[in-house]
Amino acid sequence: MDNSVSLSGSGLIGEHGLSLYIETEENKILFDTGQNLALAHNTNVLDIDLSRIDTVVISHGHYDHTGGLKHLLEKNTTFSLYAHPDVFDDKLRSRKSGAFKKIGIPFNKSIFDHTAVQIHLSKDSDEIATGVFTSGEIPQENDFETIESQFHVQRAGEIIPDPLADDQAMILDAQKGLVVLLGCSHRGVVNTLDHIEKLFPEKKIHAIIGGLHLGKASDAVLQKIIDHLSAFELEKIGVSHCTGTKAMLALFERFKDKVFINSAGTVNLF
Ligand SMILES: [Fe+2]
Ligand SMILES: [Fe+2]
């Protein structure tokens, strides 16, 4: 599920958020879960049996990537869940009025009580299934990708800027090369790919798919990001969710037919 829908007449629905369904030879995996409604509806339309999912990876603890866990738990209580330890933090967004809106996981961790869900929280990259990896925490190394100042977190009663340390990617070691799945890329897509290149020095990154969170990026930052992306010589760039229209157009302009909109209903084979 995604903000937009690719197949007209498909009966799929869009919703602000992201959820990608992945099948490998051995596993059925969900990367993020959207807000809830579209996961329930679209898996039904696409005949995806949520009860057969064995692995769930959460990119970060925002509601538009985690709310669907509620529907998933109605269908399946036996999967392994992988995320960063900060994923259950009290996440907030500041409004112009100065008020804060809750944007974290929209339920308590106790929702997993009395289920057989195995929760694995780690800051480190991990092979979670054959050929499937989490990136772990992504270091912020460059000076042009910054976390938006609206994102906050409440810790010990104090509201502070959220470093979004929980933001992580998922990596598939596929036949065509590495495929990187991105939630919102809050830590920066270049930082994410630099980190993954260090994790897999022998491998080539074939494709990236997901949200790039560049809706508010300045033209200068956008150009820097695109220049850095070109060094990776990606074969496919599937943009989703929070990438932003201006960023999508700039990517199309530079990378031409390597770019596609990865919306609900898009199927990729790697
Ligand atoms: Fe998002
Ligand atoms: Fe987010």
PDB file of N, CA, C and O in Angstrom, residues 199-266:
ATOM      1  N   LEU A 199      28.334  -2.081   4.527  1.00  0.00           N
ATOM      2  CA  LEU A 199      27.915  -3.395   5.038  1.00  0.00           C
ATOM      3  C   LEU A 199      28.188  -4.500   4.013  1.00  0.00           C
ATOM      4  O   LEU A 199      28.449  -5.643   4.373  1.00  0.00           O
ATOM      5  N   PHE A 200      28.061  -4.138   2.717  1.00  0.00           N
ATOM      6  CA  PHE A 200      28.204  -5.143   1.642  1.00  0.00           C
ATOM      7  C   PHE A 200      29.215  -4.644   0.602  1.00  0.00           C
ATOM      8  O   PHE A 200      28.864  -4.345  -0.542  1.00  0.00           O
ATOM      9  N   PRO A 201      30.508  -4.555   0.989  1.00  0.00           N
ATOM     10  CA  PRO A 201      31.504  -3.957   0.082  1.00  0.00           C
ATOM     11  C   PRO A 201      31.657  -4.706  -1.246  1.00  0.00           C
ATOM     12  O   PRO A 201      32.076  -4.117  -2.233  1.00  0.00           O
ATOM     13  N   GLU A 202      31.303  -5.969  -1.271  1.00  0.00           N
ATOM     14  CA  GLU A 202      31.481  -6.768  -2.498  1.00  0.00           C
ATOM     15  C   GLU A 202      30.293  -6.674  -3.455  1.00  0.00           C
ATOM     16  O   GLU A 202      30.376  -7.128  -4.591  1.00  0.00           O
ATOM     17  N   LYS A 203      29.182  -6.131  -2.962  1.00  0.00           N
ATOM     18  CA  LYS A 203      27.932  -6.209  -3.749  1.00  0.00           C
ATOM     19  C   LYS A 203      27.572  -4.870  -4.376  1.00  0.00           C
ATOM     20  O   LYS A 203      27.919  -3.811  -3.866  1.00  0.00           O
ATOM     21  N   LYS A 204      26.825  -4.962  -5.466  1.00  0.00           N
ATOM     22  CA  LYS A 204      26.349  -3.759  -6.150  1.00  0.00           C
ATOM     23  C   LYS A 204      24.883  -3.527  -5.774  1.00  0.00           C
ATOM     24  O   LYS A 204      24.091  -4.465  -5.730  1.00  0.00           O
ATOM     25  N   ILE A 205      24.531  -2.269  -5.516  1.00  0.00           N
ATOM     26  CA  ILE A 205      23.125  -1.954  -5.236  1.00  0.00           C
ATOM     27  C   ILE A 205      22.408  -1.818  -6.577  1.00  0.00           C
ATOM     28  O   ILE A 205      22.737  -0.955  -7.390  1.00  0.00           O
ATOM     29  N   HIS A 206      21.448  -2.697  -6.808  1.00  0.00           N
ATOM     30  CA  HIS A 206      20.726  -2.730  -8.087  1.00  0.00           C
ATOM     31  C   HIS A 206      19.562  -1.736  -8.085  1.00  0.00           C
ATOM     32  O   HIS A 206      19.352  -1.016  -9.059  1.00  0.00           O
ATOM     33  N   ALA A 207      18.804  -1.713  -6.975  1.00  0.00           N
ATOM     34  CA  ALA A 207      17.575  -0.912  -6.964  1.00  0.00           C
ATOM     35  C   ALA A 207      17.301  -0.350  -5.583  1.00  0.00           C
ATOM     36  O   ALA A 207      17.716  -0.923  -4.567  1.00  0.00           O
ATOM     37  N   ILE A 208      16.613   0.781  -5.577  1.00  0.00           N
ATOM     38  CA  ILE A 208      16.042   1.286  -4.323  1.00  0.00           C
ATOM     39  C   ILE A 208      14.535   1.469  -4.550  1.00  0.00           C
ATOM     40  O   ILE A 208      14.108   1.844  -5.643  1.00  0.00           O
ATOM     41  N   ILE A 209      13.776   1.178  -3.503  1.00  0.00           N
ATOM     42  CA  ILE A 209      12.318   1.301  -3.605  1.00  0.00           C
ATOM     43  C   ILE A 209      11.796   1.862  -2.288  1.00  0.00           C
ATOM     44  O   ILE A 209      12.143   1.364  -1.215  1.00  0.00           O
ATOM     45  N   GLY A 210      10.968   2.902  -2.361  1.00  0.00           N
ATOM     46  CA  GLY A 210      10.322   3.391  -1.147  1.00  0.00           C
ATOM     47  C   GLY A 210      10.276   4.899  -1.065  1.00  0.00           C
ATOM     48  O   GLY A 210      10.413   5.611  -2.067  1.00  0.00           O
ATOM     49  N   GLY A 211      10.097   5.387   0.148  1.00  0.00           N
ATOM     50  CA  GLY A 211       9.935   6.823   0.390  1.00  0.00           C
ATOM     51  C   GLY A 211      11.273   7.514   0.585  1.00  0.00           C
ATOM     52  O   GLY A 211      12.152   6.999   1.280  1.00  0.00           O
ATOM     53  N   LEU A 212      11.429   8.675  -0.036  1.00  0.00           N
ATOM     54  CA  LEU A 212      12.690   9.422   0.095  1.00  0.00           C
ATOM     55  C   LEU A 212      12.536  10.692   0.939  1.00  0.00           C
ATOM     56  O   LEU A 212      13.520  11.377   1.221  1.00  0.00           O
ATOM     57  N   HIS A 213      11.333  11.035   1.312  1.00  0.00           N
ATOM     58  CA  HIS A 213      11.054  12.180   2.190  1.00  0.00           C
ATOM     59  C   HIS A 213      11.779  13.456   1.757  1.00  0.00           C
ATOM     60  O   HIS A 213      12.540  14.057   2.515  1.00  0.00           O
ATOM     61  N   LEU A 214      11.523  13.872   0.522  1.00  0.00           N
ATOM     62  CA  LEU A 214      12.203  15.069   0.003  1.00  0.00           C
ATOM     63  C   LEU A 214      11.224  16.180  -0.368  1.00  0.00           C
ATOM     64  O   LEU A 214      11.584  17.110  -1.093  1.00  0.00           O
ATOM     65  N   GLY A 215      10.001  16.083   0.140  1.00  0.00           N
ATOM     66  CA  GLY A 215       8.963  17.062  -0.201  1.00  0.00           C
ATOM     67  C   GLY A 215       9.338  18.495   0.135  1.00  0.00           C
ATOM     68  O   GLY A 215       8.918  19.431  -0.537  1.00  0.00           O
ATOM     69  N   LYS A 216      10.143  18.670   1.191  1.00  0.00           N
ATOM     70  CA  LYS A 216      10.507  20.025   1.599  1.00  0.00           C
ATOM     71  C   LYS A 216      11.973  20.343   1.325  1.00  0.00           C
ATOM     72  O   LYS A 216      12.492  21.360   1.791  1.00  0.00           O
ATOM     73  N   ALA A 217      12.656  19.476   0.589  1.00  0.00           N
ATOM     74  CA  ALA A 217      14.090  19.705   0.322  1.00  0.00           C
ATOM     75  C   ALA A 217      14.269  20.887  -0.632  1.00  0.00           C
ATOM     76  O   ALA A 217      13.499  21.057  -1.574  1.00  0.00           O
ATOM     77  N   SER A 218      15.287  21.687  -0.378  1.00  0.00           N
ATOM     78  CA  SER A 218      15.575  22.824  -1.263  1.00  0.00           C
ATOM     79  C   SER A 218      16.143  22.299  -2.580  1.00  0.00           C
ATOM     80  O   SER A 218      16.614  21.152  -2.656  1.00  0.00           O
ATOM     81  N   ASP A 219      16.129  23.142  -3.614  1.00  0.00           N
ATOM     82  CA  ASP A 219      16.680  22.728  -4.911  1.00  0.00           C
ATOM     83  C   ASP A 219      18.150  22.326  -4.772  1.00  0.00           C
ATOM     84  O   ASP A 219      18.597  21.362  -5.386  1.00  0.00           O
ATOM     85  N   ALA A 220      18.897  23.083  -3.937  1.00  0.00           N
ATOM     86  CA  ALA A 220      20.332  22.811  -3.775  1.00  0.00           C
ATOM     87  C   ALA A 220      20.547  21.431  -3.133  1.00  0.00           C
ATOM     88  O   ALA A 220      21.395  20.648  -3.597  1.00  0.00           O
ATOM     89  N   VAL A 221      19.766  21.144  -2.098  1.00  0.00           N
ATOM     90  CA  VAL A 221      19.907  19.838  -1.418  1.00  0.00           C
ATOM     91  C   VAL A 221      19.500  18.715  -2.372  1.00  0.00           C
ATOM     92  O   VAL A 221      20.178  17.681  -2.469  1.00  0.00           O
ATOM     93  N   LEU A 222      18.404  18.937  -3.084  1.00  0.00           N
ATOM     94  CA  LEU A 222      17.919  17.933  -4.037  1.00  0.00           C
ATOM     95  C   LEU A 222      19.002  17.610  -5.074  1.00  0.00           C
ATOM     96  O   LEU A 222      19.260  16.443  -5.380  1.00  0.00           O
ATOM     97  N   GLN A 223      19.659  18.631  -5.582  1.00  0.00           N
ATOM     98  CA  GLN A 223      20.702  18.409  -6.584  1.00  0.00           C
ATOM     99  C   GLN A 223      21.878  17.635  -5.990  1.00  0.00           C
ATOM    100  O   GLN A 223      22.431  16.747  -6.630  1.00  0.00           O
ATOM    101  N   LYS A 224      22.248  17.981  -4.748  1.00  0.00           N
ATOM    102  CA  LYS A 224      23.352  17.254  -4.093  1.00  0.00           C
ATOM    103  C   LYS A 224      22.993  15.776  -3.945  1.00  0.00           C
ATOM    104  O   LYS A 224      23.816  14.893  -4.198  1.00  0.00           O
ATOM    105  N   ILE A 225      21.771  15.526  -3.513  1.00  0.00           N
ATOM    106  CA  ILE A 225      21.336  14.135  -3.309  1.00  0.00           C
ATOM    107  C   ILE A 225      21.356  13.388  -4.641  1.00  0.00           C
ATOM    108  O   ILE A 225      21.865  12.262  -4.732  1.00  0.00           O
ATOM    109  N   ILE A 226      20.848  14.023  -5.688  1.00  0.00           N
ATOM    110  CA  ILE A 226      20.803  13.365  -7.000  1.00  0.00           C
ATOM    111  C   ILE A 226      22.220  13.122  -7.528  1.00  0.00           C
ATOM    112  O   ILE A 226      22.524  12.056  -8.068  1.00  0.00           O
ATOM    113  N   ASP A 227      23.122  14.085  -7.321  1.00  0.00           N
ATOM    114  CA  ASP A 227      24.519  13.884  -7.736  1.00  0.00           C
ATOM    115  C   ASP A 227      25.132  12.683  -7.018  1.00  0.00           C
ATOM    116  O   ASP A 227      25.822  11.866  -7.626  1.00  0.00           O
ATOM    117  N   HIS A 228      24.878  12.604  -5.716  1.00  0.00           N
ATOM    118  CA  HIS A 228      25.433  11.477  -4.957  1.00  0.00           C
ATOM    119  C   HIS A 228      24.793  10.154  -5.391  1.00  0.00           C
ATOM    120  O   HIS A 228      25.468   9.127  -5.459  1.00  0.00           O
ATOM    121  N   LEU A 229      23.490  10.189  -5.663  1.00  0.00           N
ATOM    122  CA  LEU A 229      22.812   8.953  -6.086  1.00  0.00           C
ATOM    123  C   LEU A 229      23.389   8.433  -7.398  1.00  0.00           C
ATOM    124  O   LEU A 229      23.497   7.223  -7.600  1.00  0.00           O
ATOM    125  N   SER A 230      23.774   9.352  -8.284  1.00  0.00           N
ATOM    126  CA  SER A 230      24.262   8.904  -9.596  1.00  0.00           C
ATOM    127  C   SER A 230      25.530   8.066  -9.455  1.00  0.00           C
ATOM    128  O   SER A 230      25.798   7.183 -10.267  1.00  0.00           O
ATOM    129  N   ALA A 231      26.305   8.299  -8.391  1.00  0.00           N
ATOM    130  CA  ALA A 231      27.537   7.527  -8.176  1.00  0.00           C
ATOM    131  C   ALA A 231      27.242   6.045  -7.900  1.00  0.00           C
ATOM    132  O   ALA A 231      28.108   5.192  -8.103  1.00  0.00           O
ATOM    133  N   PHE A 232      26.034   5.755  -7.440  1.00  0.00           N
ATOM    134  CA  PHE A 232      25.703   4.350  -7.138  1.00  0.00           C
ATOM    135  C   PHE A 232      25.308   3.568  -8.398  1.00  0.00           C
ATOM    136  O   PHE A 232      25.176   2.355  -8.351  1.00  0.00           O
ATOM    137  N   GLU A 233      25.094   4.288  -9.492  1.00  0.00           N
ATOM    138  CA  GLU A 233      24.713   3.657 -10.772  1.00  0.00           C
ATOM    139  C   GLU A 233      23.572   2.661 -10.594  1.00  0.00           C
ATOM    140  O   GLU A 233      23.651   1.499 -11.005  1.00  0.00           O
ATOM    141  N   LEU A 234      22.492   3.142  -9.967  1.00  0.00           N
ATOM    142  CA  LEU A 234      21.334   2.284  -9.707  1.00  0.00           C
ATOM    143  C   LEU A 234      20.629   1.958 -11.022  1.00  0.00           C
ATOM    144  O   LEU A 234      20.539   2.802 -11.917  1.00  0.00           O
ATOM    145  N   GLU A 235      20.138   0.738 -11.124  1.00  0.00           N
ATOM    146  CA  GLU A 235      19.399   0.332 -12.332  1.00  0.00           C
ATOM    147  C   GLU A 235      17.916   0.672 -12.228  1.00  0.00           C
ATOM    148  O   GLU A 235      17.245   0.857 -13.231  1.00  0.00           O
ATOM    149  N   LYS A 236      17.402   0.693 -11.003  1.00  0.00           N
ATOM    150  CA  LYS A 236      15.970   0.965 -10.793  1.00  0.00           C
ATOM    151  C   LYS A 236      15.787   1.862  -9.577  1.00  0.00           C
ATOM    152  O   LYS A 236      16.414   1.632  -8.527  1.00  0.00           O
ATOM    153  N   ILE A 237      14.932   2.867  -9.718  1.00  0.00           N
ATOM    154  CA  ILE A 237      14.617   3.751  -8.598  1.00  0.00           C
ATOM    155  C   ILE A 237      13.090   3.829  -8.516  1.00  0.00           C
ATOM    156  O   ILE A 237      12.443   4.468  -9.346  1.00  0.00           O
ATOM    157  N   GLY A 238      12.530   3.116  -7.560  1.00  0.00           N
ATOM    158  CA  GLY A 238      11.074   3.083  -7.406  1.00  0.00           C
ATOM    159  C   GLY A 238      10.657   4.047  -6.303  1.00  0.00           C
ATOM    160  O   GLY A 238      10.951   3.819  -5.134  1.00  0.00           O
ATOM    161  N   VAL A 239      10.013   5.147  -6.692  1.00  0.00           N
ATOM    162  CA  VAL A 239       9.686   6.171  -5.684  1.00  0.00           C
ATOM    163  C   VAL A 239       8.258   5.981  -5.169  1.00  0.00           C
ATOM    164  O   VAL A 239       7.339   5.700  -5.925  1.00  0.00           O
ATOM    165  N   SER A 240       8.106   6.119  -3.873  1.00  0.00           N
ATOM    166  CA  SER A 240       6.819   5.909  -3.215  1.00  0.00           C
ATOM    167  C   SER A 240       6.556   7.012  -2.200  1.00  0.00           C
ATOM    168  O   SER A 240       7.411   7.888  -1.958  1.00  0.00           O
ATOM    169  N   HIS A 241       5.352   6.920  -1.607  1.00  0.00           N
ATOM    170  CA  HIS A 241       5.004   7.565  -0.340  1.00  0.00           C
ATOM    171  C   HIS A 241       5.424   9.035  -0.219  1.00  0.00           C
ATOM    172  O   HIS A 241       4.865   9.895  -0.846  1.00  0.00           O
ATOM    173  N   CYS A 242       6.464   9.323   0.568  1.00  0.00           N
ATOM    174  CA  CYS A 242       6.788  10.695   0.965  1.00  0.00           C
ATOM    175  C   CYS A 242       7.912  11.291   0.112  1.00  0.00           C
ATOM    176  O   CYS A 242       8.573  12.238   0.528  1.00  0.00           O
ATOM    177  N   THR A 243       8.153  10.757  -1.071  1.00  0.00           N
ATOM    178  CA  THR A 243       9.276  11.251  -1.895  1.00  0.00           C
ATOM    179  C   THR A 243       9.075  12.718  -2.279  1.00  0.00           C
ATOM    180  O   THR A 243      10.030  13.498  -2.258  1.00  0.00           O
ATOM    181  N   GLY A 244       7.852  13.092  -2.613  1.00  0.00           N
ATOM    182  CA  GLY A 244       7.586  14.486  -3.004  1.00  0.00           C
ATOM    183  C   GLY A 244       7.599  14.644  -4.519  1.00  0.00           C
ATOM    184  O   GLY A 244       8.461  14.084  -5.196  1.00  0.00           O
ATOM    185  N   THR A 245       6.656  15.424  -5.046  1.00  0.00           N
ATOM    186  CA  THR A 245       6.498  15.552  -6.504  1.00  0.00           C
ATOM    187  C   THR A 245       7.727  16.182  -7.155  1.00  0.00           C
ATOM    188  O   THR A 245       8.213  15.719  -8.186  1.00  0.00           O
ATOM    189  N   LYS A 246       8.252  17.249  -6.531  1.00  0.00           N
ATOM    190  CA  LYS A 246       9.407  17.938  -7.120  1.00  0.00           C
ATOM    191  C   LYS A 246      10.614  16.991  -7.195  1.00  0.00           C
ATOM    192  O   LYS A 246      11.319  16.946  -8.210  1.00  0.00           O
ATOM    193  N   ALA A 247      10.799  16.213  -6.131  1.00  0.00           N
ATOM    194  CA  ALA A 247      11.917  15.263  -6.111  1.00  0.00           C
ATOM    195  C   ALA A 247      11.706  14.176  -7.159  1.00  0.00           C
ATOM    196  O   ALA A 247      12.649  13.770  -7.850  1.00  0.00           O
ATOM    197  N   MET A 248      10.461  13.700  -7.292  1.00  0.00           N
ATOM    198  CA  MET A 248      10.172  12.675  -8.304  1.00  0.00           C
ATOM    199  C   MET A 248      10.523  13.193  -9.691  1.00  0.00           C
ATOM    200  O   MET A 248      11.179  12.501 -10.478  1.00  0.00           O
ATOM    201  N   LEU A 249      10.103  14.431  -9.972  1.00  0.00           N
ATOM    202  CA  LEU A 249      10.372  15.003 -11.293  1.00  0.00           C
ATOM    203  C   LEU A 249      11.871  15.184 -11.529  1.00  0.00           C
ATOM    204  O   LEU A 249      12.381  14.911 -12.619  1.00  0.00           O
ATOM    205  N   ALA A 250      12.583  15.620 -10.493  1.00  0.00           N
ATOM    206  CA  ALA A 250      14.040  15.814 -10.626  1.00  0.00           C
ATOM    207  C   ALA A 250      14.735  14.468 -10.868  1.00  0.00           C
ATOM    208  O   ALA A 250      15.678  14.380 -11.667  1.00  0.00           O
ATOM    209  N   LEU A 251      14.251  13.426 -10.207  1.00  0.00           N
ATOM    210  CA  LEU A 251      14.828  12.088 -10.417  1.00  0.00           C
ATOM    211  C   LEU A 251      14.551  11.590 -11.841  1.00  0.00           C
ATOM    212  O   LEU A 251      15.434  11.050 -12.508  1.00  0.00           O
ATOM    213  N   PHE A 252      13.316  11.787 -12.321  1.00  0.00           N
ATOM    214  CA  PHE A 252      12.959  11.409 -13.700  1.00  0.00           C
ATOM    215  C   PHE A 252      13.865  12.133 -14.697  1.00  0.00           C
ATOM    216  O   PHE A 252      14.364  11.552 -15.658  1.00  0.00           O
ATOM    217  N   GLU A 253      14.055  13.411 -14.446  1.00  0.00           N
ATOM    218  CA  GLU A 253      14.865  14.259 -15.326  1.00  0.00           C
ATOM    219  C   GLU A 253      16.281  13.689 -15.462  1.00  0.00           C
ATOM    220  O   GLU A 253      16.834  13.624 -16.551  1.00  0.00           O
ATOM    221  N   ARG A 254      16.873  13.266 -14.332  1.00  0.00           N
ATOM    222  CA  ARG A 254      18.260  12.809 -14.343  1.00  0.00           C
ATOM    223  C   ARG A 254      18.388  11.331 -14.747  1.00  0.00           C
ATOM    224  O   ARG A 254      19.243  10.955 -15.525  1.00  0.00           O
ATOM    225  N   PHE A 255      17.527  10.476 -14.164  1.00  0.00           N
ATOM    226  CA  PHE A 255      17.745   9.033 -14.339  1.00  0.00           C
ATOM    227  C   PHE A 255      16.783   8.384 -15.341  1.00  0.00           C
ATOM    228  O   PHE A 255      16.811   7.166 -15.531  1.00  0.00           O
ATOM    229  N   LYS A 256      15.936   9.214 -15.960  1.00  0.00           N
ATOM    230  CA  LYS A 256      15.052   8.774 -17.065  1.00  0.00           C
ATOM    231  C   LYS A 256      14.281   7.501 -16.727  1.00  0.00           C
ATOM    232  O   LYS A 256      13.671   7.413 -15.699  1.00  0.00           O
ATOM    233  N   ASP A 257      14.359   6.488 -17.634  1.00  0.00           N
ATOM    234  CA  ASP A 257      13.477   5.319 -17.480  1.00  0.00           C
ATOM    235  C   ASP A 257      13.914   4.341 -16.389  1.00  0.00           C
ATOM    236  O   ASP A 257      13.313   3.294 -16.207  1.00  0.00           O
ATOM    237  N   LYS A 258      14.967   4.706 -15.654  1.00  0.00           N
ATOM    238  CA  LYS A 258      15.315   3.887 -14.471  1.00  0.00           C
ATOM    239  C   LYS A 258      14.356   4.182 -13.333  1.00  0.00           C
ATOM    240  O   LYS A 258      14.269   3.438 -12.355  1.00  0.00           O
ATOM    241  N   VAL A 259      13.639   5.312 -13.448  1.00  0.00           N
ATOM    242  CA  VAL A 259      12.746   5.744 -12.353  1.00  0.00           C
ATOM    243  C   VAL A 259      11.317   5.310 -12.640  1.00  0.00           C
ATOM    244  O   VAL A 259      10.851   5.395 -13.779  1.00  0.00           O
ATOM    245  N   PHE A 260      10.632   4.825 -11.640  1.00  0.00           N
ATOM    246  CA  PHE A 260       9.207   4.513 -11.767  1.00  0.00           C
ATOM    247  C   PHE A 260       8.514   4.820 -10.446  1.00  0.00           C
ATOM    248  O   PHE A 260       9.146   4.884  -9.398  1.00  0.00           O
ATOM    249  N   ILE A 261       7.206   5.061 -10.563  1.00  0.00           N
ATOM    250  CA  ILE A 261       6.437   5.318  -9.345  1.00  0.00           C
ATOM    251  C   ILE A 261       5.978   3.982  -8.799  1.00  0.00           C
ATOM    252  O   ILE A 261       5.259   3.227  -9.451  1.00  0.00           O
ATOM    253  N   ASN A 262       6.459   3.661  -7.614  1.00  0.00           N
ATOM    254  CA  ASN A 262       6.147   2.374  -6.993  1.00  0.00           C
ATOM    255  C   ASN A 262       4.919   2.545  -6.087  1.00  0.00           C
ATOM    256  O   ASN A 262       5.034   2.732  -4.896  1.00  0.00           O
ATOM    257  N   SER A 263       3.763   2.523  -6.698  1.00  0.00           N
ATOM    258  CA  SER A 263       2.530   2.744  -5.921  1.00  0.00           C
ATOM    259  C   SER A 263       1.824   1.412  -5.698  1.00  0.00           C
ATOM    260  O   SER A 263       2.274   0.368  -6.170  1.00  0.00           O
ATOM    261  N   ALA A 264       0.699   1.464  -4.981  1.00  0.00           N
ATOM    262  CA  ALA A 264      -0.029   0.229  -4.655  1.00  0.00           C
ATOM    263  C   ALA A 264      -0.378  -0.512  -5.931  1.00  0.00           C
ATOM    264  O   ALA A 264      -0.891   0.071  -6.884  1.00  0.00           O
ATOM    265  N   GLY A 265      -0.066  -1.792  -5.994  1.00  0.00           N
ATOM    266  CA  GLY A 265      -0.342  -2.602  -7.177  1.00  0.00           C
ATOM    267  C   GLY A 265       0.892  -2.850  -8.029  1.00  0.00           C
ATOM    268  O   GLY A 265       0.871  -3.698  -8.928  1.00  0.00           O
ATOM    269  N   THR A 266       1.990  -2.129  -7.767  1.00  0.00           N
ATOM    270  CA  THR A 266       3.223  -2.335  -8.539  1.00  0.00           C
ATOM    271  C   THR A 266       3.878  -3.654  -8.118  1.00  0.00           C
ATOM    272  O   THR A 266       4.004  -3.931  -6.922  1.00  0.00           O
TER     273      THR A 266
END
